[in-house]
mmCIF file with all atom_site columns, C-alpha atoms in Angstrom:
data_model
loop_
_atom_site.group_PDB
_atom_site.id
_atom_site.type_symbol
_atom_site.label_atom_id
_atom_site.label_alt_id
_atom_site.label_comp_id
_atom_site.label_asym_id
_atom_site.label_entity_id
_atom_site.label_seq_id
_atom_site.pdbx_PDB_ins_code
_atom_site.Cartn_x
_atom_site.Cartn_y
_atom_site.Cartn_z
_atom_site.occupancy
_atom_site.B_iso_or_equiv
_atom_site.pdbx_formal_charge
_atom_site.auth_seq_id
_atom_site.auth_comp_id
_atom_site.auth_asym_id
_atom_site.auth_atom_id
_atom_site.pdbx_PDB_model_num
ATOM 1   C CA . MET A 1 1   ? 168.025 178.676 14.507 1.00 84.00 ? 1   MET A CA 1
ATOM 2   C CA . ARG A 1 2   ? 166.563 179.595 17.857 1.00 88.00 ? 2   ARG A CA 1
ATOM 3   C CA . THR A 1 3   ? 163.777 181.583 16.149 1.00 92.00 ? 3   THR A CA 1
ATOM 4   C CA . LEU A 1 4   ? 162.962 178.613 13.907 1.00 88.00 ? 4   LEU A CA 1
ATOM 5   C CA . VAL A 1 5   ? 162.533 176.289 16.915 1.00 91.00 ? 5   VAL A CA 1
ATOM 6   C CA . ILE A 1 6   ? 160.280 178.795 18.688 1.00 93.00 ? 6   ILE A CA 1
ATOM 7   C CA . LEU A 1 7   ? 158.144 179.304 15.562 1.00 90.00 ? 7   LEU A CA 1
ATOM 8   C CA . THR A 1 8   ? 157.863 175.535 15.069 1.00 93.00 ? 8   THR A CA 1
ATOM 9   C CA . LEU A 1 9   ? 156.750 174.995 18.659 1.00 90.00 ? 9   LEU A CA 1
ATOM 10  C CA . LEU A 1 10  ? 154.285 177.869 18.365 1.00 90.00 ? 10  LEU A CA 1
ATOM 11  C CA . ALA A 1 11  ? 152.874 176.406 15.135 1.00 91.00 ? 11  ALA A CA 1
ATOM 12  C CA . VAL A 1 12  ? 152.475 172.981 16.758 1.00 88.00 ? 12  VAL A CA 1
ATOM 13  C CA . LEU A 1 13  ? 150.625 174.528 19.715 1.00 85.00 ? 13  LEU A CA 1
ATOM 14  C CA . VAL A 1 14  ? 148.294 176.492 17.411 1.00 86.00 ? 14  VAL A CA 1
ATOM 15  C CA . VAL A 1 15  ? 147.499 173.390 15.357 1.00 83.00 ? 15  VAL A CA 1
ATOM 16  C CA . ALA A 1 16  ? 146.869 171.321 18.488 1.00 79.00 ? 16  ALA A CA 1
ATOM 17  C CA . ALA A 1 17  ? 144.620 173.989 20.006 1.00 77.00 ? 17  ALA A CA 1
ATOM 18  C CA . THR A 1 18  ? 142.512 174.503 16.882 1.00 79.00 ? 18  THR A CA 1
ATOM 19  C CA . SER A 1 19  ? 142.177 170.862 15.872 1.00 76.00 ? 19  SER A CA 1
ATOM 20  C CA . TYR A 1 20  ? 140.916 169.605 19.250 1.00 64.00 ? 20  TYR A CA 1
ATOM 21  C CA . GLU A 1 21  ? 137.238 168.643 19.018 1.00 66.00 ? 21  GLU A CA 1
ATOM 22  C CA . SER A 1 22  ? 135.478 168.320 22.329 1.00 59.00 ? 22  SER A CA 1
ATOM 23  C CA . HIS A 1 23  ? 132.212 166.480 22.875 1.00 57.00 ? 23  HIS A CA 1
ATOM 24  C CA . GLU A 1 24  ? 130.615 169.715 24.077 1.00 56.00 ? 24  GLU A CA 1
ATOM 25  C CA . SER A 1 25  ? 131.054 171.274 20.657 1.00 53.00 ? 25  SER A CA 1
ATOM 26  C CA . MET A 1 26  ? 129.050 168.537 18.951 1.00 55.00 ? 26  MET A CA 1
ATOM 27  C CA . GLU A 1 27  ? 125.335 169.255 18.747 1.00 55.00 ? 27  GLU A CA 1
ATOM 28  C CA . SER A 1 28  ? 124.308 165.633 18.959 1.00 56.00 ? 28  SER A CA 1
ATOM 29  C CA . HIS A 1 29  ? 125.750 162.186 19.016 1.00 55.00 ? 29  HIS A CA 1
ATOM 30  C CA . GLU A 1 30  ? 122.944 160.809 16.873 1.00 52.00 ? 30  GLU A CA 1
ATOM 31  C CA . TYR A 1 31  ? 125.119 160.568 13.805 1.00 56.00 ? 31  TYR A CA 1
ATOM 32  C CA . LEU A 1 32  ? 126.705 157.498 15.387 1.00 61.00 ? 32  LEU A CA 1
ATOM 33  C CA . ASN A 1 33  ? 123.404 155.597 15.392 1.00 64.00 ? 33  ASN A CA 1
ATOM 34  C CA . PRO A 1 34  ? 120.500 157.165 13.467 1.00 66.00 ? 34  PRO A CA 1
ATOM 35  C CA . PHE A 1 35  ? 117.931 154.837 15.060 1.00 69.00 ? 35  PHE A CA 1
ATOM 36  C CA . LEU A 1 36  ? 116.569 155.490 18.536 1.00 68.00 ? 36  LEU A CA 1
ATOM 37  C CA . ASN A 1 37  ? 114.957 153.114 20.921 1.00 69.00 ? 37  ASN A CA 1
ATOM 38  C CA . ARG A 1 38  ? 111.351 153.782 21.935 1.00 66.00 ? 38  ARG A CA 1
ATOM 39  C CA . ARG A 1 39  ? 112.237 155.257 25.301 1.00 67.00 ? 39  ARG A CA 1
ATOM 40  C CA . ARG A 1 40  ? 114.563 157.875 23.798 1.00 69.00 ? 40  ARG A CA 1
ATOM 41  C CA . ALA A 1 41  ? 112.088 158.659 21.004 1.00 66.00 ? 41  ALA A CA 1
ATOM 42  C CA . ASN A 1 42  ? 109.431 159.617 23.541 1.00 63.00 ? 42  ASN A CA 1
ATOM 43  C CA . ASP A 1 43  ? 111.787 162.147 25.107 1.00 64.00 ? 43  ASP A CA 1
ATOM 44  C CA . PHE A 1 44  ? 111.449 164.629 22.286 1.00 62.00 ? 44  PHE A CA 1
ATOM 45  C CA . ILE A 1 45  ? 108.277 163.604 20.450 1.00 59.00 ? 45  ILE A CA 1
ATOM 46  C CA . GLN A 1 46  ? 105.261 164.754 22.412 1.00 63.00 ? 46  GLN A CA 1
ATOM 47  C CA . ALA A 1 47  ? 101.663 163.698 21.902 1.00 64.00 ? 47  ALA A CA 1
ATOM 48  C CA . ASP A 1 48  ? 99.417  166.012 19.945 1.00 69.00 ? 48  ASP A CA 1
ATOM 49  C CA . THR A 1 49  ? 98.182  168.615 22.429 1.00 69.00 ? 49  THR A CA 1
ATOM 50  C CA . ARG A 1 50  ? 95.223  169.583 20.227 1.00 72.00 ? 50  ARG A CA 1
ATOM 51  C CA . LEU A 1 51  ? 93.869  166.052 20.377 1.00 75.00 ? 51  LEU A CA 1
ATOM 52  C CA . ARG A 1 52  ? 94.267  166.046 24.151 1.00 77.00 ? 52  ARG A CA 1
ATOM 53  C CA . ALA A 1 53  ? 92.455  169.407 24.391 1.00 78.00 ? 53  ALA A CA 1
ATOM 54  C CA . ILE A 1 54  ? 89.549  168.135 22.277 1.00 78.00 ? 54  ILE A CA 1
ATOM 55  C CA . THR A 1 55  ? 89.255  165.050 24.465 1.00 79.00 ? 55  THR A CA 1
ATOM 56  C CA . GLN A 1 56  ? 89.259  167.152 27.631 1.00 79.00 ? 56  GLN A CA 1
ATOM 57  C CA . GLU A 1 57  ? 86.591  169.458 26.160 1.00 79.00 ? 57  GLU A CA 1
ATOM 58  C CA . ARG A 1 58  ? 84.349  166.487 25.374 1.00 77.00 ? 58  ARG A CA 1
ATOM 59  C CA . ILE A 1 59  ? 84.748  165.220 28.929 1.00 76.00 ? 59  ILE A CA 1
ATOM 60  C CA . ARG A 1 60  ? 83.844  168.679 30.264 1.00 70.00 ? 60  ARG A CA 1
ATOM 61  C CA . GLU A 1 61  ? 80.770  168.855 28.021 1.00 67.00 ? 61  GLU A CA 1
ATOM 62  C CA . ARG A 1 62  ? 79.445  165.629 29.506 1.00 71.00 ? 62  ARG A CA 1
ATOM 63  C CA . SER A 1 63  ? 79.914  166.834 33.071 1.00 75.00 ? 63  SER A CA 1
ATOM 64  C CA . LYS A 1 64  ? 78.544  170.381 32.797 1.00 76.00 ? 64  LYS A CA 1
ATOM 65  C CA . ALA A 1 65  ? 76.030  171.655 35.276 1.00 82.00 ? 65  ALA A CA 1
ATOM 66  C CA . PRO A 1 66  ? 72.441  172.154 34.026 1.00 84.00 ? 66  PRO A CA 1
ATOM 67  C CA . GLN A 1 67  ? 72.735  175.906 34.573 1.00 87.00 ? 67  GLN A CA 1
ATOM 68  C CA . GLU A 1 68  ? 75.748  176.023 32.280 1.00 85.00 ? 68  GLU A CA 1
ATOM 69  C CA . HIS A 1 69  ? 73.874  174.155 29.548 1.00 84.00 ? 69  HIS A CA 1
ATOM 70  C CA . GLN A 1 70  ? 70.967  176.587 29.941 1.00 88.00 ? 70  GLN A CA 1
ATOM 71  C CA . ARG A 1 71  ? 73.309  179.568 29.723 1.00 89.00 ? 71  ARG A CA 1
ATOM 72  C CA . GLU A 1 72  ? 74.942  178.220 26.557 1.00 87.00 ? 72  GLU A CA 1
ATOM 73  C CA . LEU A 1 73  ? 71.544  177.623 24.975 1.00 88.00 ? 73  LEU A CA 1
ATOM 74  C CA . CYS A 1 74  ? 70.566  181.175 25.843 1.00 90.00 ? 74  CYS A CA 1
ATOM 75  C CA . GLU A 1 75  ? 73.837  182.597 24.485 1.00 89.00 ? 75  GLU A CA 1
ATOM 76  C CA . ASP A 1 76  ? 73.229  180.906 21.147 1.00 90.00 ? 76  ASP A CA 1
ATOM 77  C CA . TYR A 1 77  ? 69.805  182.561 20.757 1.00 91.00 ? 77  TYR A CA 1
ATOM 78  C CA . TYR A 1 78  ? 70.214  186.331 20.348 1.00 92.00 ? 78  TYR A CA 1
ATOM 79  C CA . PRO A 1 79  ? 66.877  187.533 21.857 1.00 93.00 ? 79  PRO A CA 1
ATOM 80  C CA . CYS A 1 80  ? 67.478  185.337 24.893 1.00 93.00 ? 80  CYS A CA 1
ATOM 81  C CA . GLU A 1 81  ? 70.963  186.777 25.310 1.00 92.00 ? 81  GLU A CA 1
ATOM 82  C CA . MET A 1 82  ? 69.652  190.356 25.157 1.00 93.00 ? 82  MET A CA 1
ATOM 83  C CA . TYR A 1 83  ? 66.978  189.492 27.711 1.00 94.00 ? 83  TYR A CA 1
ATOM 84  C CA . ALA A 1 84  ? 69.663  187.931 29.904 1.00 93.00 ? 84  ALA A CA 1
ATOM 85  C CA . PHE A 1 85  ? 71.661  191.152 29.931 1.00 92.00 ? 85  PHE A CA 1
ATOM 86  C CA . ARG A 1 86  ? 68.734  192.881 31.638 1.00 94.00 ? 86  ARG A CA 1
ATOM 87  C CA . HIS A 1 87  ? 67.205  190.142 33.775 1.00 93.00 ? 87  HIS A CA 1
ATOM 88  C CA . GLY A 1 88  ? 69.838  187.420 34.127 1.00 91.00 ? 88  GLY A CA 1
ATOM 89  C CA . TYR A 1 89  ? 70.371  184.108 32.390 1.00 90.00 ? 89  TYR A CA 1
ATOM 90  C CA . ALA A 1 90  ? 68.054  182.099 34.643 1.00 90.00 ? 90  ALA A CA 1
ATOM 91  C CA . ALA A 1 91  ? 65.110  184.432 33.945 1.00 93.00 ? 91  ALA A CA 1
ATOM 92  C CA . ALA A 1 92  ? 65.957  184.598 30.235 1.00 93.00 ? 92  ALA A CA 1
ATOM 93  C CA . TYR A 1 93  ? 66.112  180.818 29.929 1.00 92.00 ? 93  TYR A CA 1
ATOM 94  C CA . LYS A 1 94  ? 62.807  180.457 31.764 1.00 92.00 ? 94  LYS A CA 1
ATOM 95  C CA . HIS A 1 95  ? 61.241  183.147 29.536 1.00 92.00 ? 95  HIS A CA 1
ATOM 96  C CA . TYR A 1 96  ? 62.371  181.676 26.200 1.00 91.00 ? 96  TYR A CA 1
ATOM 97  C CA . PHE A 1 97  ? 62.839  177.978 26.884 1.00 89.00 ? 97  PHE A CA 1
ATOM 98  C CA . GLY A 1 98  ? 60.893  177.341 30.099 1.00 84.00 ? 98  GLY A CA 1
ATOM 99  C CA . GLY A 1 99  ? 57.867  175.655 28.500 1.00 72.00 ? 99  GLY A CA 1
ATOM 100 C CA . ARG A 1 100 ? 59.925  173.337 26.310 1.00 63.00 ? 100 ARG A CA 1
ATOM 101 C CA . ARG A 1 101 ? 61.332  169.983 27.273 1.00 56.00 ? 101 ARG A CA 1
ATOM 102 C CA . ARG A 1 102 ? 65.046  169.489 26.721 1.00 54.00 ? 102 ARG A CA 1
ATOM 103 C CA . THR A 1 103 ? 66.213  166.385 24.937 1.00 54.00 ? 103 THR A CA 1
ATOM 104 C CA . LYS A 1 104 ? 69.855  165.522 25.317 1.00 50.00 ? 104 LYS A CA 1
#
């Protein structure tokens, strides 16, 4: 009889310990309400970073120094780039594009 009482109490404790569900074990509470308000939605949905990078690049293109534009023009033209390796980009730009007027 004594053994039966001890086994019953032990079984009750095991069932109570294994059936307890804490809030920490749940991954999310979103199953209660599948719809989020706008403020919570912005917490985990970020804006497209590629679009932001393209916008920043366009802003940088508008505010580049003239020397940087000249260097890019020279880098796009292979003979100018080879000349620049020996004499520098300023001399190469002047040699290949110095007589022309830039339109931009």
